[in-house]
XYZ file of C-alpha atoms in Angstrom:
712
model
C 78.949 83.643 116.259
C 77.697 86.957 114.908
C 74.061 87.468 113.865
C 72.694 90.468 111.959
C 69.100 91.373 112.595
C 66.479 93.471 110.858
C 66.419 97.218 111.535
C 62.843 97.406 110.234
C 61.073 96.557 113.447
C 61.935 97.079 117.074
C 62.895 93.589 118.107
C 64.348 93.019 121.524
C 66.777 90.403 122.746
C 65.626 89.256 126.160
C 68.273 87.429 128.095
C 67.906 86.143 131.630
C 70.618 86.009 134.249
C 73.367 83.469 133.546
C 72.053 80.096 134.596
C 72.751 76.477 133.820
C 69.973 76.542 131.224
C 71.145 79.682 129.288
C 68.181 80.815 127.152
C 67.917 83.412 124.376
C 64.516 84.504 123.074
C 63.976 86.436 119.806
C 61.009 88.738 120.430
C 59.518 91.030 117.751
C 56.583 92.062 119.919
C 54.241 89.598 118.181
C 56.054 86.291 117.998
C 58.592 84.763 120.325
C 61.166 82.286 119.072
C 63.323 80.351 121.513
C 66.717 80.418 119.812
C 68.616 78.277 122.238
C 68.294 76.523 125.538
C 71.248 74.220 125.465
C 72.506 73.625 128.919
C 74.538 76.799 129.218
C 76.717 76.074 126.168
C 75.240 79.092 124.387
C 75.259 82.651 125.741
C 74.907 86.251 124.597
C 78.176 88.224 124.535
C 77.257 91.566 122.972
C 74.395 93.309 121.189
C 74.687 96.184 118.696
C 71.990 98.852 119.024
C 73.481 102.282 118.363
C 73.976 102.292 114.573
C 72.749 98.888 113.404
C 71.128 95.782 114.858
C 72.791 92.501 115.661
C 74.327 90.464 118.429
C 77.242 88.180 119.261
C 76.583 84.966 121.094
C 78.312 81.737 121.952
C 76.328 79.160 119.989
C 76.458 75.467 119.348
C 76.395 74.416 115.692
C 72.753 73.383 116.083
C 71.783 76.749 117.577
C 73.609 78.604 114.826
C 71.820 76.561 112.177
C 68.469 77.236 113.847
C 69.147 80.982 113.765
C 69.570 80.989 109.989
C 65.874 80.120 109.646
C 64.575 82.744 112.067
C 62.619 85.572 110.451
C 64.509 88.864 110.669
C 68.017 87.369 110.684
C 70.114 88.635 107.757
C 73.186 86.481 108.227
C 74.878 84.206 110.731
C 78.640 83.684 110.574
C 81.479 82.644 112.888
C 83.340 85.273 114.889
C 86.711 84.937 113.172
C 89.953 86.738 113.883
C 91.396 89.248 111.434
C 94.979 90.489 111.375
C 96.689 93.882 111.302
C 97.707 94.744 107.829
C 103.978 102.769 108.300
C 108.048 111.048 107.375
C 108.932 111.798 104.343
C 105.922 110.204 102.693
C 103.763 113.357 102.714
C 106.480 115.465 101.083
C 107.085 112.699 98.551
C 103.440 113.002 97.488
C 103.806 116.748 97.068
C 101.691 117.369 100.164
C 103.935 119.781 102.061
C 103.426 121.067 105.584
C 102.494 124.434 104.037
C 99.669 123.093 101.879
C 96.454 125.152 101.888
C 94.283 124.212 104.858
C 90.945 125.272 106.296
C 90.110 126.166 109.901
C 87.509 123.406 109.784
C 90.256 120.780 109.859
C 90.135 120.849 113.664
C 86.460 119.852 113.463
C 87.315 116.663 111.562
C 87.264 113.522 113.695
C 89.081 110.401 112.477
C 87.946 107.108 113.969
C 90.988 104.811 114.274
C 90.009 101.145 114.655
C 93.285 99.520 115.634
C 95.425 98.422 118.626
C 94.800 101.580 120.633
C 97.139 104.527 121.081
C 100.056 105.731 123.247
C 98.623 109.068 124.449
C 101.911 110.440 125.834
C 103.542 110.463 122.392
C 104.507 113.928 121.172
C 102.537 113.155 118.015
C 99.346 113.384 120.076
C 100.184 116.521 122.031
C 97.086 118.751 122.222
C 98.891 122.067 122.579
C 96.917 124.746 120.754
C 93.747 122.648 120.483
C 90.411 123.895 121.740
C 87.670 121.663 123.164
C 86.244 118.821 121.049
C 83.749 119.744 118.297
C 80.166 120.068 119.521
C 79.076 117.217 117.235
C 81.203 114.762 119.237
C 79.060 112.304 121.211
C 81.702 109.790 122.242
C 83.427 108.996 125.519
C 86.868 108.425 126.956
C 86.407 104.999 128.497
C 87.360 105.012 132.161
C 90.762 103.438 132.738
C 93.348 103.799 135.472
C 96.207 104.219 132.998
C 94.729 106.249 130.156
C 93.646 109.859 129.743
C 92.234 111.616 126.690
C 93.015 115.206 125.718
C 91.847 117.718 123.105
C 93.727 115.800 120.394
C 92.649 112.296 121.401
C 89.068 113.248 122.192
C 87.677 109.754 122.702
C 88.850 106.227 123.363
C 87.178 102.848 123.821
C 88.347 99.251 123.909
C 86.545 96.023 123.004
C 87.073 92.373 123.951
C 83.812 90.466 123.629
C 85.268 87.156 124.828
C 87.024 88.798 127.837
C 90.074 86.593 127.221
C 93.190 88.701 127.676
C 96.741 87.518 127.079
C 100.147 89.084 127.720
C 101.030 91.765 126.683
C 97.392 92.956 126.470
C 96.581 96.119 128.426
C 92.911 96.343 129.428
C 92.440 99.930 128.325
C 92.640 101.936 125.093
C 96.400 102.113 125.646
C 98.445 100.594 122.829
C 100.645 97.646 123.805
C 101.427 96.644 120.200
C 102.542 99.922 118.563
C 100.503 99.488 115.387
C 97.628 101.782 116.389
C 99.934 104.591 117.514
C 101.784 104.305 114.218
C 98.687 104.482 111.997
C 97.100 107.265 114.072
C 100.154 109.490 113.783
C 100.380 108.899 110.002
C 96.817 110.133 109.652
C 96.682 112.981 112.155
C 99.913 113.242 114.128
C 101.168 116.648 115.260
C 104.429 118.192 114.040
C 107.398 116.567 115.782
C 110.893 117.785 114.869
C 113.972 115.552 114.843
C 111.963 112.340 115.030
C 113.846 109.163 114.074
C 114.383 105.508 114.831
C 117.780 105.579 116.543
C 118.998 108.129 114.012
C 117.418 106.481 110.960
C 114.880 108.448 108.856
C 115.540 111.572 110.906
C 113.336 114.554 110.193
C 109.949 116.125 110.787
C 107.238 113.612 111.677
C 103.689 114.734 110.905
C 100.306 113.420 109.965
C 98.372 114.348 106.860
C 95.825 116.370 108.845
C 97.707 117.417 112.003
C 94.850 119.601 113.246
C 92.252 116.821 113.075
C 90.978 115.029 116.185
C 91.455 111.328 116.877
C 88.880 108.931 118.296
C 90.395 105.605 119.316
C 88.582 102.264 119.071
C 90.858 99.473 120.275
C 89.789 96.263 118.525
C 93.081 94.400 118.105
C 94.996 92.474 120.730
C 97.868 90.006 120.950
C 95.663 87.305 119.404
C 94.282 89.454 116.574
C 91.116 91.429 115.848
C 87.755 89.683 116.214
C 84.703 90.287 114.029
C 82.606 90.905 117.139
C 84.892 93.695 118.336
C 85.198 95.222 114.858
C 81.416 95.526 114.554
C 81.065 96.912 118.080
C 83.605 99.611 117.220
C 81.806 100.511 113.979
C 78.527 100.701 115.905
C 80.004 103.179 118.385
C 82.106 105.187 115.933
C 79.100 105.920 113.717
C 76.993 107.036 116.686
C 79.871 109.004 118.236
C 80.084 111.328 115.244
C 83.368 110.510 113.490
C 83.884 111.873 109.964
C 86.178 109.193 108.531
C 86.992 105.662 109.674
C 90.439 104.130 109.213
C 90.848 100.378 109.463
C 94.200 98.732 108.713
C 92.849 95.245 109.326
C 91.666 92.391 107.127
C 91.024 88.684 106.794
C 93.026 86.066 104.931
C 90.842 86.244 101.839
C 87.835 88.130 100.481
C 84.415 86.842 101.568
C 80.786 87.654 100.803
C 79.973 91.263 101.646
C 77.414 90.485 104.328
C 79.486 87.803 106.007
C 82.403 90.205 106.329
C 82.360 92.344 109.470
C 84.407 95.104 107.815
C 82.132 95.281 104.753
C 79.059 95.300 107.000
C 80.434 98.053 109.229
C 81.581 100.083 106.239
C 78.116 99.790 104.635
C 76.490 101.286 107.719
C 79.121 104.002 107.970
C 78.453 104.858 104.312
C 74.718 105.126 105.098
C 75.646 107.682 107.738
C 77.907 109.727 105.489
C 81.202 108.284 106.744
C 83.895 106.943 104.400
C 85.803 103.852 105.549
C 89.405 103.559 104.410
C 90.711 99.966 104.338
C 94.110 98.359 103.838
C 94.260 96.071 100.792
C 96.199 93.342 102.596
C 99.775 92.026 102.710
C 99.430 88.784 100.729
C 100.955 89.956 97.443
C 102.236 89.573 94.858
C 99.736 86.755 94.357
C 96.827 87.829 92.175
C 93.312 87.881 93.672
C 94.791 88.224 97.171
C 93.088 91.506 98.116
C 90.736 91.043 101.078
C 88.839 94.338 101.567
C 86.804 94.725 98.382
C 83.406 96.282 99.169
C 82.580 99.033 96.643
C 81.349 101.397 99.374
C 84.780 101.504 101.053
C 88.206 102.690 99.875
C 90.761 99.886 99.369
C 94.383 101.043 99.548
C 97.490 99.294 98.205
C 101.045 100.037 99.394
C 103.801 101.652 97.345
C 107.290 102.955 97.954
C 108.672 106.401 98.682
C 112.063 107.607 97.444
C 113.899 106.216 100.462
C 115.334 102.739 100.979
C 117.280 101.170 103.819
C 120.248 98.879 103.283
C 122.374 96.952 105.732
C 125.909 96.074 104.768
C 127.699 92.858 105.670
C 131.483 92.913 106.056
C 133.377 89.617 105.771
C 136.779 88.691 107.146
C 138.274 88.838 103.653
C 137.309 92.508 103.369
C 134.407 91.999 100.959
C 131.253 94.026 101.655
C 127.743 93.018 100.553
C 124.633 95.152 100.688
C 121.417 93.563 101.944
C 118.034 94.834 103.121
C 116.811 95.299 106.693
C 116.443 98.013 109.299
C 119.246 97.598 111.793
C 119.653 100.199 114.535
C 122.418 98.333 116.411
C 126.096 99.180 116.009
C 128.089 96.081 116.892
C 131.116 96.969 119.014
C 133.752 94.548 117.735
C 135.328 94.742 114.307
C 134.468 91.147 113.330
C 132.644 88.180 114.898
C 132.898 84.414 114.437
C 130.649 83.262 111.578
C 128.719 79.967 111.452
C 126.203 78.310 109.141
C 122.868 77.466 110.773
C 122.941 74.033 109.156
C 126.126 73.274 111.097
C 124.530 74.142 114.460
C 121.426 71.958 114.908
C 119.860 71.707 118.347
C 120.084 67.915 118.480
C 119.019 67.826 122.135
C 115.567 68.921 121.028
C 115.497 66.630 118.021
C 116.506 69.061 115.266
C 118.899 68.237 112.436
C 120.689 70.367 109.851
C 117.739 70.231 107.416
C 115.817 72.317 109.947
C 118.511 74.400 111.626
C 119.662 75.748 108.228
C 116.549 77.948 108.320
C 117.328 79.179 111.880
C 113.680 78.957 112.931
C 112.284 78.382 116.421
C 114.532 76.362 118.761
C 116.413 74.687 115.906
C 119.814 76.253 116.734
C 122.269 74.960 119.351
C 122.994 77.788 121.776
C 126.445 76.443 122.623
C 127.495 76.630 118.969
C 125.778 79.896 118.022
C 126.184 82.159 121.053
C 128.287 85.248 120.346
C 128.450 84.522 116.619
C 126.839 85.677 113.411
C 124.780 82.906 111.832
C 124.030 82.324 108.140
C 120.425 81.227 107.495
C 118.940 79.815 104.294
C 115.699 81.788 104.502
C 114.140 84.883 106.004
C 112.563 84.426 109.407
C 111.532 86.734 112.226
C 115.008 86.470 113.739
C 113.640 85.097 117.003
C 115.527 81.809 116.522
C 119.036 83.278 116.258
C 118.221 85.840 118.955
C 117.041 83.178 121.410
C 120.149 81.102 120.677
C 122.404 84.016 121.642
C 123.641 84.986 118.172
C 124.832 88.576 117.778
C 123.456 88.779 114.254
C 122.091 86.838 111.296
C 122.634 86.928 107.546
C 119.540 85.628 105.773
C 119.667 84.362 102.198
C 116.510 85.711 100.613
C 115.926 88.845 98.585
C 113.424 91.325 100.017
C 112.290 94.460 98.180
C 111.441 96.140 101.475
C 113.296 96.402 104.748
C 112.008 95.094 108.073
C 113.022 95.234 111.715
C 114.442 92.200 113.507
C 115.231 91.624 117.207
C 118.969 91.459 116.409
C 121.211 92.797 113.619
C 120.156 91.163 110.341
C 120.891 91.641 106.653
C 118.873 89.881 103.934
C 120.947 89.135 100.839
C 119.882 88.218 97.324
C 120.791 84.807 95.899
C 124.014 85.888 94.147
C 125.468 87.692 97.152
C 124.201 84.952 99.439
C 126.075 82.370 97.386
C 129.297 84.397 97.622
C 128.949 84.696 101.389
C 128.215 80.971 101.696
C 131.288 80.150 99.592
C 133.448 82.300 101.848
C 132.029 80.585 104.918
C 132.699 77.091 103.539
C 136.216 77.777 102.258
C 137.632 79.734 105.188
C 139.163 78.052 108.243
C 138.070 80.753 110.700
C 135.344 82.748 108.954
C 134.339 86.071 110.428
C 131.729 88.700 109.639
C 130.072 91.857 110.882
C 126.662 93.432 110.250
C 126.737 97.220 110.103
C 124.092 99.740 111.107
C 121.628 100.435 108.294
C 122.153 103.248 105.822
C 119.597 105.289 103.922
C 119.668 105.737 100.133
C 117.474 107.419 97.546
C 115.214 105.130 95.516
C 115.121 106.625 92.023
C 112.422 104.213 90.783
C 109.806 105.193 93.384
C 106.913 105.031 93.527
C 106.095 101.429 92.687
C 103.784 98.963 94.387
C 105.727 96.770 96.786
C 105.619 92.995 96.372
C 103.743 92.245 99.613
C 100.803 94.519 98.715
C 97.749 92.384 97.904
C 96.611 92.358 94.302
C 93.318 92.247 92.448
C 91.146 91.131 90.867
C 88.204 91.419 93.212
C 87.039 87.821 93.661
C 83.627 88.821 95.059
C 82.690 91.133 92.171
C 85.145 90.779 89.292
C 83.758 93.823 87.473
C 84.574 96.218 90.329
C 88.277 97.076 90.139
C 90.211 96.694 93.385
C 92.400 98.053 94.910
C 91.071 101.573 94.399
C 94.434 103.324 94.602
C 97.871 103.076 96.177
C 99.619 105.238 98.780
C 102.967 105.218 100.614
C 103.293 102.127 102.761
C 107.009 101.288 102.794
C 109.640 102.450 105.316
C 107.305 104.857 107.073
C 108.501 106.536 110.269
C 105.699 107.233 112.753
C 104.828 107.173 116.460
C 105.263 103.991 118.466
C 104.078 102.590 121.766
C 106.571 102.571 124.603
C 104.665 99.648 126.070
C 106.493 97.378 123.645
C 109.835 97.189 121.834
C 110.851 97.833 118.230
C 109.780 94.309 117.192
C 107.853 93.080 120.220
C 109.910 89.882 120.144
C 111.543 88.315 123.165
C 115.125 89.470 123.571
C 114.482 92.853 121.963
C 114.835 95.532 124.655
C 114.776 98.620 122.393
C 112.005 100.964 123.568
C 111.546 103.840 121.137
C 109.079 106.720 120.593
C 109.154 106.313 116.775
C 109.476 103.248 114.573
C 109.819 102.393 110.884
C 107.223 99.998 109.483
C 105.977 98.785 106.104
C 102.579 97.428 105.132
C 99.234 98.327 103.638
C 98.446 99.182 107.256
C 100.647 102.219 106.691
C 99.250 103.182 103.275
C 95.663 103.070 104.555
C 95.990 106.028 107.005
C 97.646 108.077 104.258
C 94.434 107.710 102.247
C 92.379 108.277 105.413
C 94.111 111.590 105.996
C 93.627 112.616 102.364
C 89.906 111.850 102.709
C 89.756 113.891 105.928
C 91.546 116.742 104.160
C 88.952 116.759 101.352
C 86.137 116.509 103.928
C 87.446 119.583 105.779
C 86.893 121.673 102.625
C 83.727 119.885 101.509
C 81.832 118.829 104.662
C 78.667 117.938 102.711
C 80.357 115.606 100.227
C 79.294 111.979 100.375
C 81.772 109.138 100.988
C 81.534 108.243 97.279
C 82.268 111.839 96.237
C 85.392 111.969 98.402
C 86.482 108.572 97.135
C 85.936 109.677 93.538
C 88.060 112.799 94.048
C 90.930 110.684 95.387
C 90.681 108.092 92.612
C 90.239 110.307 89.557
C 93.196 112.521 90.497
C 95.518 109.610 91.299
C 98.512 109.169 88.968
C 98.911 105.813 87.180
C 102.258 104.115 87.771
C 104.762 102.793 85.269
C 103.913 99.355 83.880
C 107.641 98.585 83.705
C 107.970 98.562 87.483
C 104.364 97.510 88.132
C 103.751 94.512 85.901
C 100.440 93.713 87.622
C 99.219 97.122 86.451
C 95.826 98.186 87.862
C 95.588 94.966 89.892
C 98.487 96.439 91.869
C 97.760 100.178 91.949
C 94.087 100.569 90.989
C 93.455 104.089 89.714
C 97.007 105.122 90.577
C 99.116 106.814 93.221
C 97.388 109.117 95.703
C 97.899 112.883 95.172
C 95.997 114.634 98.023
C 96.518 118.206 96.824
C 95.068 117.416 93.380
C 92.050 115.697 94.936
C 90.967 119.023 96.418
C 89.962 120.163 92.940
C 88.868 117.083 90.954
C 86.649 118.941 88.462
C 84.046 116.174 88.217
C 82.998 113.496 90.681
C 81.277 110.139 90.338
C 78.795 110.273 93.216
C 76.753 107.408 94.671
C 74.430 106.889 97.617
C 72.779 104.051 99.457
C 70.182 103.428 96.719
C 72.965 102.959 94.160
C 74.574 100.281 96.291
C 71.165 98.662 96.870
C 70.704 98.418 93.094
C 74.180 96.931 92.870
C 73.374 94.348 95.573
C 70.145 93.412 93.797
C 72.151 92.853 90.639
C 74.565 90.682 92.617
C 71.776 88.260 93.458
C 70.706 89.339 96.936
C 66.955 88.835 97.318
C 64.554 91.584 98.377
C 64.214 90.283 101.929
C 67.952 90.506 102.506
C 68.122 93.946 100.912
C 65.266 95.212 103.111
C 66.920 93.881 106.206
C 70.165 95.555 105.223
C 68.734 98.963 104.330
C 66.141 99.260 107.074
C 63.374 100.360 104.731
C 60.971 98.880 102.194
C 63.523 98.649 99.386
C 62.827 95.869 96.954
C 64.686 94.422 94.009
C 62.684 95.209 90.868
C 63.265 96.217 87.278
C 63.888 99.786 88.410
C 65.968 98.789 91.444
C 68.306 96.276 89.905
C 71.663 97.099 88.417
C 74.733 95.300 87.239
C 78.196 96.076 88.503
C 78.704 98.022 85.246
C 75.863 100.372 86.224
C 77.247 101.295 89.647
C 78.515 104.885 89.386
C 82.090 103.844 90.132
C 85.150 105.968 89.216
C 86.842 103.025 87.447
C 85.785 100.566 84.741
C 86.514 96.824 84.862
C 85.474 94.086 82.458
C 86.038 90.375 83.085
C 86.417 88.762 79.659
C 86.525 85.253 78.218
C 89.957 84.406 76.740
C 89.943 84.146 72.962
C 86.461 85.638 72.591
C 85.189 89.174 72.144
C 83.421 90.502 75.238
C 81.241 93.618 75.206
C 79.992 95.710 78.089
C 78.048 98.961 78.358
C 78.779 101.115 81.400
C 76.386 103.857 82.533
C 77.893 106.759 84.454
C 76.876 110.182 85.796
C 79.305 112.911 86.789
C 78.681 116.003 88.914
C 80.448 119.278 88.211
C 82.456 120.536 91.201
C 85.055 122.484 89.190
C 84.477 125.524 87.013
C 80.832 126.603 86.815
C 80.927 126.999 83.030
C 83.004 124.302 81.423
C 83.159 121.832 78.557
C 84.800 118.466 79.052
C 86.057 116.364 76.147
C 86.456 112.591 76.417
C 89.996 111.390 75.751
C 90.433 107.649 75.363
C 93.589 105.549 75.483
C 93.332 101.881 74.543
C 95.902 99.223 73.562
C 95.310 96.735 70.716
C 92.498 94.355 71.671
C 90.610 96.975 73.675
C 88.036 99.305 72.119
C 86.476 102.159 74.137
C 83.644 104.343 72.859
C 82.146 107.220 74.873
C 78.719 108.759 74.117
C 78.428 111.695 74.206
C 82.102 112.603 73.997
C 81.462 116.210 75.044
C 79.901 117.291 78.343
C 78.911 120.932 78.811
C 78.195 122.426 82.235
C 76.674 125.764 83.189
C 76.653 125.493 86.980
C 78.335 123.895 89.981
C 76.421 120.771 91.022
C 75.040 120.140 87.536
C 75.009 116.463 86.553
C 75.580 114.863 83.153
C 75.238 111.214 82.155
C 77.113 109.230 79.540
C 77.750 105.658 78.485
C 81.008 103.850 77.818
C 80.966 100.934 75.397
C 83.899 98.581 75.844
C 84.879 95.686 73.609
C 87.775 93.460 74.595
C 89.451 90.437 73.081
C 92.214 88.837 75.116
C 94.506 86.288 73.483
C 93.764 83.011 75.231
C 97.111 81.581 74.071
C 99.211 84.213 75.816
C 98.915 83.610 79.564
C 101.473 86.353 80.305
C 99.237 89.033 78.810
C 95.765 88.435 80.226
C 95.104 92.085 80.996
C 94.462 95.118 78.804
C 94.869 98.555 80.399
C 93.242 101.657 78.960
C 91.794 104.892 80.308
C 89.090 107.505 79.944
C 89.989 111.112 80.735
C 87.473 113.966 80.834
C 89.491 117.101 80.080
C 88.297 120.722 80.219
C 91.773 122.227 79.825
C 92.105 122.711 83.578
C 91.033 119.373 85.052
C 91.873 115.870 83.885
C 89.371 113.469 85.414
C 90.976 110.079 84.827
C 89.444 106.623 85.146
C 91.205 103.346 84.346
C 89.441 101.044 81.869
C 90.633 97.493 82.399
C 89.748 94.207 80.707
C 91.124 90.922 81.993
C 90.631 87.182 81.811
């Protein structure tokens, strides 16, 4: 159970030595409240004191309920587990290795909250690096099998419950691969001829290869706990990182101050640190995005112009093209071919209705060993692999390719039917799965199906995700403490791997933020976020039917974000006003901010008043809905400039901007304006419940674009 406490007063947690009568006392120097004394069933696990106040304790339900009524406690919530959400991507975005850079890039420190890192990877070689920046206050946690260098300047690991499971390594070393992958996307060094067994061969590099990496290992074989996430935020803020990258999320969006990531990101924002979050991998379902706090950057995943296909060759000579990443070249020309439904593991109680899916132990090893098996759905491949199959053909269309522990090809329904017909009409059917091939994807970029979609279920009138970035078929560094898939039976140990997920798009945005920060070290998190959002390019609605719910402001363009022209800035007080408008009472707001802030007429704002770089309006179907948005922009482009408002709106959406001209005479000058939006969405047309428009401030040199979206 995690408890957040007030930063207003110096309150101390006094805990005695572990005894049968475990006791925790809340002491503010005036009053003492006995929180629990329940026969040792409750105990303190961790307290946060560096950047914000709070503690983690094992509590009974009664003790937890008692805590909610203790003065100075902001929130009490269970310590839940979150899950992890991957070199051509930088070139695809027009961000070449020769892009303009500043010498200050080596002073930028990226805090990676993930599964750790594999320090021996060439992506983390510190050749040419000087000592860590003087601002760095972190440590390299002592471990017998881990050493930092001038690239990886700090590393810590967290496990509040002390329960380790294979293949966990009790150090910052990465035993999963995920953290090494995300770290190298963000800040990996130049590595020539990198590939996954010859696939995606080329130059591997991070977005800011000269930046430093600080590692905070929060994720293990069982997931990533809230307690460990908050402990890492607490340390990262105090250690002096410039940007935080977190490719982790829950199953669904929850209240801001019951969400460890939103809480940590709020405190990092207070300290001038932007948190970049993955949107989640629960798409294409609407309202599936999990990281939605307005003070953090939420990143969706889109494709690059590279796709992997895996061909299937049948005994009759026909060849079918499916999706997967297969590095294995099978030696024989053809192999016996069997349907999973014809090979149930009856000894363990399975029948054909289960074995047809090839999951778990459902397949009979005696019937499957040495053969290729046809499965009626996509699975991890562990079932066929454990049964001794040499490969599997899975009947399910995937728009992205994934690794499996054995050769696999995933076929669409039409091709799958043809293959099934061949299997059922041939006396001795045979097949072979070939090594994957790489082809150009002419339709890229588009948001991939698994990327979580909006709307933002916590605050409908804040558009999420914020933007999209490459997150499909990304080659990056990998841990050699695991295999390509990490599944039993997979013995492929590789230095680089190809992954897909919003976990991979997130560090692309992280690196872009770090790049902007290296040129503008005094910019606030909101300013950096604004630069990324207003220079993003909207995607085609033909290939992105969920529109802004899929891609937010658009596709990330890091080089354009360096010169945004205008920025929508915001600070802690702006978010406090927003929280007041969301219904948080003054006591909660004070406890959150650490000062005497109070919700009042002057400190109370709606979501439409938050100085956000996008505009969202939740409407009632069949009725006209009106909103007035108040915004202020700061000039960071040409000192003397005049911006004209350019509005695009489809039928049913009306957008009015006052004034429609903004004149600036100096850098840093601010101008305010209002946007009046009127929307009427046809309640009888459930397929068109969203209207997409835009506002662009144009001075002839800069186009500062914001999406204007109405939905029901």
